[in-house]
Coordinates of N, CA, C and O in Angstrom, one line a residue:
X1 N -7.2 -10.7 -5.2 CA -7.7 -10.6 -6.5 C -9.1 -9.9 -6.6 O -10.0 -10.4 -6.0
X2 N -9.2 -8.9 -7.3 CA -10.6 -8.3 -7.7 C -11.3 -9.3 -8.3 O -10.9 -9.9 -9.2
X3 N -12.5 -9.5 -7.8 CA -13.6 -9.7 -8.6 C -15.2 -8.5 -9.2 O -15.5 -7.4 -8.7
X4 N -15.7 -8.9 -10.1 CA -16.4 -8.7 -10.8 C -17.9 -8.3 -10.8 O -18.4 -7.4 -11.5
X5 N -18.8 -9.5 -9.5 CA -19.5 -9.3 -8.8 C -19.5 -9.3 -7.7 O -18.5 -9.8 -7.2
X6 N -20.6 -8.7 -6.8 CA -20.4 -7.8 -5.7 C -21.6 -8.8 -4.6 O -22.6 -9.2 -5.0
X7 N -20.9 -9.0 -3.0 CA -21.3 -9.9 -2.7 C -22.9 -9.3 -1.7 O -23.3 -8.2 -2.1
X8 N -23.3 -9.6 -1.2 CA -24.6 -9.3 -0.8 C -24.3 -8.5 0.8 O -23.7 -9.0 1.7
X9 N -24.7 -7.7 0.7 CA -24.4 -6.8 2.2 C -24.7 -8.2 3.2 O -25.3 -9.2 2.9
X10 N -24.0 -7.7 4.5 CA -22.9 -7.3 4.7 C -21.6 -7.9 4.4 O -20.7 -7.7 5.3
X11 N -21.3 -8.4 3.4 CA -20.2 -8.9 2.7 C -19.8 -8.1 1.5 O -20.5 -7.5 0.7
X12 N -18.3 -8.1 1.4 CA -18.0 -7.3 0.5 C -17.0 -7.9 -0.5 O -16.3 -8.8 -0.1
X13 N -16.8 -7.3 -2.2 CA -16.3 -7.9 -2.3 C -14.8 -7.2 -3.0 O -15.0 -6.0 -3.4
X14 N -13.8 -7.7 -3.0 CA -12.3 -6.5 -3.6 C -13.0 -6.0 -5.1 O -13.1 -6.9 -6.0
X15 N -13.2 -4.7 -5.3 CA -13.5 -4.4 -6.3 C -12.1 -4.1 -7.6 O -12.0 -4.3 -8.8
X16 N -11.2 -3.5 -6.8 CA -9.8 -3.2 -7.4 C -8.9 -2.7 -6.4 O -9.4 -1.8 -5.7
X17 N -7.6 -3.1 -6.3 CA -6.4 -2.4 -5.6 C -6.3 -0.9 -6.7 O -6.8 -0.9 -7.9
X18 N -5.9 -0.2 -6.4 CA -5.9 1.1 -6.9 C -4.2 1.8 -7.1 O -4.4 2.9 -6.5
X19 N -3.0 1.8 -7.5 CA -2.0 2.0 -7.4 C -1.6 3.7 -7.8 O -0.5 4.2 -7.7
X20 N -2.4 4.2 -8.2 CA -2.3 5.6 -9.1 C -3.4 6.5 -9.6 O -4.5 6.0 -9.9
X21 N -3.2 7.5 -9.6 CA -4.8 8.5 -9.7 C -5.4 7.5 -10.6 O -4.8 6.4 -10.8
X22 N -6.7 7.8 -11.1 CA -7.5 7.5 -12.0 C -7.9 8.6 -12.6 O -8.5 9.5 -12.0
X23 N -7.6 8.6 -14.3 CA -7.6 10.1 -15.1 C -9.0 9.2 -16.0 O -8.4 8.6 -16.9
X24 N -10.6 8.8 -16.2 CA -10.8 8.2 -17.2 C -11.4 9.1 -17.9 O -12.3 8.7 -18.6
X25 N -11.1 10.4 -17.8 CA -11.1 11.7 -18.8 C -10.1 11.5 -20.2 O -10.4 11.9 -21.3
X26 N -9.0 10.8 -19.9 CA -7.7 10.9 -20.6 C -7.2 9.7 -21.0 O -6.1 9.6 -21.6
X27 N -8.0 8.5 -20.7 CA -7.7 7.1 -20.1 C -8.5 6.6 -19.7 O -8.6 6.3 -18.5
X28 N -9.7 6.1 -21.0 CA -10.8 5.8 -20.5 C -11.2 4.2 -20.2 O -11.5 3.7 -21.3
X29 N -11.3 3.5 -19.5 CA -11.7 2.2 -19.5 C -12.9 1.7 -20.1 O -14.1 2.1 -19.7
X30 N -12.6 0.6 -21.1 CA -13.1 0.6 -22.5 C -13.7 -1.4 -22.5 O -14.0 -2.1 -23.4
X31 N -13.7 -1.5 -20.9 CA -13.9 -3.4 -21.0 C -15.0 -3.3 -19.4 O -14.9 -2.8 -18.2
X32 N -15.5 -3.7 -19.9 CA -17.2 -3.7 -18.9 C -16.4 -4.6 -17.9 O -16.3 -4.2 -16.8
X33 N -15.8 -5.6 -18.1 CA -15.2 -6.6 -16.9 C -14.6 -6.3 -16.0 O -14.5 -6.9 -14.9
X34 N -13.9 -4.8 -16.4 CA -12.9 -4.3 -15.3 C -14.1 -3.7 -14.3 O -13.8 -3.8 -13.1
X35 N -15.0 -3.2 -14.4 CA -16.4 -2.9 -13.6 C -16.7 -3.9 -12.6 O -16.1 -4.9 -12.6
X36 N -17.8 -3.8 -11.8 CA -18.5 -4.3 -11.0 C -19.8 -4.4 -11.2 O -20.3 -3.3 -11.4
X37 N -20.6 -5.4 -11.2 CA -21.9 -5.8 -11.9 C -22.5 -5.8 -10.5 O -22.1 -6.4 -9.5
X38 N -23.8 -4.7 -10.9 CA -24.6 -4.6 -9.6 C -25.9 -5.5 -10.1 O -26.7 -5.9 -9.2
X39 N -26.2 -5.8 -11.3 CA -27.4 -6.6 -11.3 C -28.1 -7.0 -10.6 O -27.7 -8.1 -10.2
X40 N -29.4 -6.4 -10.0 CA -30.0 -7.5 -9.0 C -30.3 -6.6 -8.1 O -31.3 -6.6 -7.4
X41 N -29.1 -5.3 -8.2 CA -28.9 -4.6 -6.9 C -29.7 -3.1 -6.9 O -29.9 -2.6 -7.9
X42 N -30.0 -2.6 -5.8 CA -30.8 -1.1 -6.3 C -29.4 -0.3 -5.4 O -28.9 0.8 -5.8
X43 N -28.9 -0.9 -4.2 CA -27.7 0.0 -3.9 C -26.8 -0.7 -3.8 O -26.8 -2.0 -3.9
X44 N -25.3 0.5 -3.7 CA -24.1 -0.3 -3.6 C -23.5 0.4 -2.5 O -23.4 1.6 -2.3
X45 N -22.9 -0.5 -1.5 CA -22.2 -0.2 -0.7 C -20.5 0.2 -0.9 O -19.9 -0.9 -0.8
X46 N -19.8 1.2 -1.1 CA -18.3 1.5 -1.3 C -17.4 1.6 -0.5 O -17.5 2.8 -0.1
X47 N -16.4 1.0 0.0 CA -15.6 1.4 1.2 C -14.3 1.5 0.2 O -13.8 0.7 -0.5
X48 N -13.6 3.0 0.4 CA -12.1 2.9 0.1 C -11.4 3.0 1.1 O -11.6 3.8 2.0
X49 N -10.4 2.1 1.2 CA -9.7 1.7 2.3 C -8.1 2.2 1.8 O -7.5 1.5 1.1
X50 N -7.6 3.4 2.3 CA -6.3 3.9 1.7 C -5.1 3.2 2.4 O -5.2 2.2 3.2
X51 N -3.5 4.1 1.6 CA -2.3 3.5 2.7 C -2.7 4.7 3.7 O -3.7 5.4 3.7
X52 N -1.6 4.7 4.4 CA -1.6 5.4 5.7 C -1.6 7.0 5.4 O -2.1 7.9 6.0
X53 N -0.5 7.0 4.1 CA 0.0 8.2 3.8 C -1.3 8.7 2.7 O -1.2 9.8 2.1
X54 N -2.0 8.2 2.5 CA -3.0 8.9 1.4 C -4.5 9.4 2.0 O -5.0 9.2 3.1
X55 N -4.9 10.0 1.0 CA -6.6 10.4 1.4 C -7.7 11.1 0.2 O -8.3 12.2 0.0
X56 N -7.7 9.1 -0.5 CA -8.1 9.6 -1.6 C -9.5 10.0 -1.9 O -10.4 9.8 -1.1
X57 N -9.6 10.7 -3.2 CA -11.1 10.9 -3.6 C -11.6 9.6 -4.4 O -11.0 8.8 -5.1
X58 N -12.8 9.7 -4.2 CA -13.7 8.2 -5.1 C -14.2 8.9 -5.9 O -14.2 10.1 -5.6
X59 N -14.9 8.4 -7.5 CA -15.7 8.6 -8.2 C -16.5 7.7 -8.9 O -15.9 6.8 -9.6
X60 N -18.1 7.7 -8.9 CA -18.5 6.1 -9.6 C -18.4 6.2 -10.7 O -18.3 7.4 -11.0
X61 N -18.4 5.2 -12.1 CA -18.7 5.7 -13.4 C -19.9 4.7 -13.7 O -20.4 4.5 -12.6
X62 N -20.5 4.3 -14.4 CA -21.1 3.5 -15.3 C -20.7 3.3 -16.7 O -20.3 4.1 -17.5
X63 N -21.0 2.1 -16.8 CA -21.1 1.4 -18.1 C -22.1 2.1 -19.0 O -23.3 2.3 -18.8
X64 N -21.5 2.2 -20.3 CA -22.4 2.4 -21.2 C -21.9 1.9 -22.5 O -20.8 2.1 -23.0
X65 N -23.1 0.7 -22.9 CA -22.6 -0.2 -23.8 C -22.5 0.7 -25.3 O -21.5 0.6 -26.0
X66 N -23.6 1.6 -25.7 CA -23.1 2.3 -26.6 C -21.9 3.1 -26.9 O -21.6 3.3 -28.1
X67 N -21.2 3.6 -26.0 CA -20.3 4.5 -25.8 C -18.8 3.4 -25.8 O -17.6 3.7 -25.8
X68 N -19.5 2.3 -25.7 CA -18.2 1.1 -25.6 C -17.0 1.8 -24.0 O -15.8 1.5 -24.2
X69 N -17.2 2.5 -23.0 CA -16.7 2.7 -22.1 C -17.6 2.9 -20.8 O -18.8 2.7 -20.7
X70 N -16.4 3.6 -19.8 CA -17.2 3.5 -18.7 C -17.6 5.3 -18.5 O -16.8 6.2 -18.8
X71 N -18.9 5.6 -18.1 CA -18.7 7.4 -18.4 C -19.2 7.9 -16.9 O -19.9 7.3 -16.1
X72 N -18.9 9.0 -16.9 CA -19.3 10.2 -16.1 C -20.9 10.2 -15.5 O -21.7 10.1 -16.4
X73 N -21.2 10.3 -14.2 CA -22.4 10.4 -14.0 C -22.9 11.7 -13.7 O -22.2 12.3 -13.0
X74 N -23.9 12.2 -14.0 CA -24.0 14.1 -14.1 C -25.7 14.1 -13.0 O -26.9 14.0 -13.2
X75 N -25.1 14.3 -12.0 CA -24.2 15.1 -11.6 C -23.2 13.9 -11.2 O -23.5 12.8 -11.5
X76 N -21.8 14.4 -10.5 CA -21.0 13.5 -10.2 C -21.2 12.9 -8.6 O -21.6 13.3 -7.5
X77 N -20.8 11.8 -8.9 CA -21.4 10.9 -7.2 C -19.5 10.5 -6.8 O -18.9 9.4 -6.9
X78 N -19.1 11.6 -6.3 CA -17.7 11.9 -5.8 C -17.8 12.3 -4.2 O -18.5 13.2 -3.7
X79 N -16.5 11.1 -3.6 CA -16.5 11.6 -2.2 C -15.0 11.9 -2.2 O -14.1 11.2 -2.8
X80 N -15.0 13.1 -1.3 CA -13.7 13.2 -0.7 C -13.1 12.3 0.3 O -13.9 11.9 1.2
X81 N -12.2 12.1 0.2 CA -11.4 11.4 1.5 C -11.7 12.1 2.9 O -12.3 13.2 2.9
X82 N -11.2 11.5 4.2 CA -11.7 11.8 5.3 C -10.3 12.3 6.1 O -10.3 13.3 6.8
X83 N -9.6 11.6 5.8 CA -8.1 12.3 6.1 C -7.1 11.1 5.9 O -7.6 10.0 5.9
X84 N -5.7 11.2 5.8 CA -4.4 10.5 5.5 C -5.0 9.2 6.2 O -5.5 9.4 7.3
X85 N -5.2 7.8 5.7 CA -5.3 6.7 6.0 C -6.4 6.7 6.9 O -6.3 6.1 7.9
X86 N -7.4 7.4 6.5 CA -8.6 7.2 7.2 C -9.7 6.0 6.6 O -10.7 6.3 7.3
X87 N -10.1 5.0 5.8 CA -11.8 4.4 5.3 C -12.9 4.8 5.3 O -13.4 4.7 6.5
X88 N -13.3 5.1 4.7 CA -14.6 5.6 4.2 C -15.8 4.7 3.7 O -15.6 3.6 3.3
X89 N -16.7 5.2 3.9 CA -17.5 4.1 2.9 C -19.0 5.3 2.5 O -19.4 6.2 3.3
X90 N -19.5 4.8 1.3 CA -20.5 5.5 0.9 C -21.5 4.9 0.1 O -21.2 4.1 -0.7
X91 N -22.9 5.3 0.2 CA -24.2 4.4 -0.5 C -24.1 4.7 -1.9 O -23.8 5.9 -1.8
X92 N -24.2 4.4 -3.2 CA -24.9 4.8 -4.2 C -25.8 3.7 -4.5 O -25.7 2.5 -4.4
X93 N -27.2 4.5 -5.2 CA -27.9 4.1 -6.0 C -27.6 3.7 -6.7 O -27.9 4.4 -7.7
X94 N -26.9 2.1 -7.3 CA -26.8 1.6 -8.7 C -27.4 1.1 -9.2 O -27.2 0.7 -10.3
X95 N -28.7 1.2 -8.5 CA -29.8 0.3 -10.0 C -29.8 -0.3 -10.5 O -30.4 -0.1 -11.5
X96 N -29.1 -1.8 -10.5 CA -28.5 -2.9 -11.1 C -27.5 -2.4 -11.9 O -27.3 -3.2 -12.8
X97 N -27.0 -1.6 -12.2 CA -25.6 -1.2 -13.2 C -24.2 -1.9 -13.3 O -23.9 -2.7 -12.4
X98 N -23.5 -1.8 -14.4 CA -22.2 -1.8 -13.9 C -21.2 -0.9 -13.6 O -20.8 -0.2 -14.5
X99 N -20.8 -0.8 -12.5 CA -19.9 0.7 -11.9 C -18.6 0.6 -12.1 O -18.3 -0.5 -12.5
X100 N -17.9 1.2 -11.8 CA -16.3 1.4 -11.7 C -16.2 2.6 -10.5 O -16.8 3.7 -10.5
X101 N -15.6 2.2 -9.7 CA -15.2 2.8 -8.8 C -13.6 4.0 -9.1 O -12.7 3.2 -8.8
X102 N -13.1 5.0 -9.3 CA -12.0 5.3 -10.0 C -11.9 6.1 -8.5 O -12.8 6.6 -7.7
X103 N -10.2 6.1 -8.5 CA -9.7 6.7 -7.2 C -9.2 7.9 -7.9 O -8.3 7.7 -8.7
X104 N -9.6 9.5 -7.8 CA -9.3 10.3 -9.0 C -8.1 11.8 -8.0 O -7.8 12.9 -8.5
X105 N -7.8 11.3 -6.7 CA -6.9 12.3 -6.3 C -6.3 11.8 -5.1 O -6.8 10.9 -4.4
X106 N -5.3 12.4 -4.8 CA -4.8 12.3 -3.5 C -3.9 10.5 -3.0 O -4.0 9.8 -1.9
X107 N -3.4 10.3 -3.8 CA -3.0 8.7 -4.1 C -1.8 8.4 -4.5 O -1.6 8.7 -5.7
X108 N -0.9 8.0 -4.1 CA 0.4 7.8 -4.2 C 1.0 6.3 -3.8 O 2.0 5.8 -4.1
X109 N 0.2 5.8 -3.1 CA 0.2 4.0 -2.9 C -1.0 3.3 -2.9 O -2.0 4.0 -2.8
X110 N -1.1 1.8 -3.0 CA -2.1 1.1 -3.0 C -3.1 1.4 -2.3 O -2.9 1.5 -1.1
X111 N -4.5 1.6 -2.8 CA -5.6 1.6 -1.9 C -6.4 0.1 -2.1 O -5.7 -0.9 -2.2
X112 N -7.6 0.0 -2.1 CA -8.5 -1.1 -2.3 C -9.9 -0.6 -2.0 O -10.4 -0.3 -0.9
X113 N -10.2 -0.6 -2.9 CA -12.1 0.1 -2.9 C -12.7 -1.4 -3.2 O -12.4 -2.2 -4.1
X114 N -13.7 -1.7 -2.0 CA -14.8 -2.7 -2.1 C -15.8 -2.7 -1.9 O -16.1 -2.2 -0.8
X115 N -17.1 -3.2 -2.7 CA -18.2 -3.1 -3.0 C -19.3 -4.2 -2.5 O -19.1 -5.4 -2.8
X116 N -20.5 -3.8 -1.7 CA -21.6 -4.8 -1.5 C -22.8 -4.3 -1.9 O -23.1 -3.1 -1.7
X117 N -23.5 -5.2 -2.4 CA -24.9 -4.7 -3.1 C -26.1 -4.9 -1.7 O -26.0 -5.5 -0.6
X118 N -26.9 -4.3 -2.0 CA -27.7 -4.4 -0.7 C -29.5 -3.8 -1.3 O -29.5 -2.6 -1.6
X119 N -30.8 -4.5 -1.3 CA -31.8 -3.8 -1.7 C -32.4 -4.7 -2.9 O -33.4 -4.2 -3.5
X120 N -31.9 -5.8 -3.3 CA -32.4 -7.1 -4.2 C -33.6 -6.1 -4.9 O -34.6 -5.5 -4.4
X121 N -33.1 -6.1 -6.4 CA -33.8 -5.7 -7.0 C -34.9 -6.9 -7.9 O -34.3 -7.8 -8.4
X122 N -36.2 -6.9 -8.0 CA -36.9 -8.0 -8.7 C -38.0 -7.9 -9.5 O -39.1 -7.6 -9.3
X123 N -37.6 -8.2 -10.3 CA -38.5 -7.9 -12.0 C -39.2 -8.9 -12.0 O -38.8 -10.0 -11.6
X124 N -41.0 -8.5 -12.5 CA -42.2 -9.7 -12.1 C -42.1 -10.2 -13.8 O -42.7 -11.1 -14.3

């Protein structure tokens, strides 16, 4: 089961199983909950964990509560896959945010991208 918040390096927690590209160009996710809440956090740790037969691409989004969705970060913080059933993992800067991790190519069975925050952010 995915959850919501993300557990403190080096623990991680299921951010989402992944069954099918992720288009949120065309298909935008529109509910802050399906995200990952980094609150607290200055980085996020990402590991996509593919099937054997895949080698997907990652892309982060953020939350924007005006926008009522999740949007595009400019520039884009997109990793390629490493090869057919290879795991990956990559840092971003989340700044306490809430992210969405979207699996946007190379995908034809279940993956699972999971997230650990690491870098305790603290407001005096």
């Amino acid at each position: 089961m995915a959850n919501n918040s993300a557990q403190i390096a080096p623990e991680y927690s299921l951010h989402r199983t992944v069954s099918a590209v992720d288009n949120l160009t065309s298909t935008p996710v529109t509910d802050a909950h399906k995200g990952i809440n980094m609150g607290g956090y200055g980085k996020a740790h990402i590991q996509v964990v593919p099937h054997t037969a895949d080698n997907p691409t990652a892309e982060v989004f953020v939350w924007s509560e005006e926008a009522g969705k999740f949007i595009s970060i400019n520039p884009a913080i997109s990793k390629t896959g490493l090869g057919n059933g290879v795991p990956y993992e990559f840092t971003f800067d989340c700044a306490g945010r809430i992210m969405y991790v979207a699996l946007t190519a190379n995908i034809t069975n279940p993956a699972k991208v999971f997230v650990s925050g690491y870098e305790m952010q603290h407001t005096p």
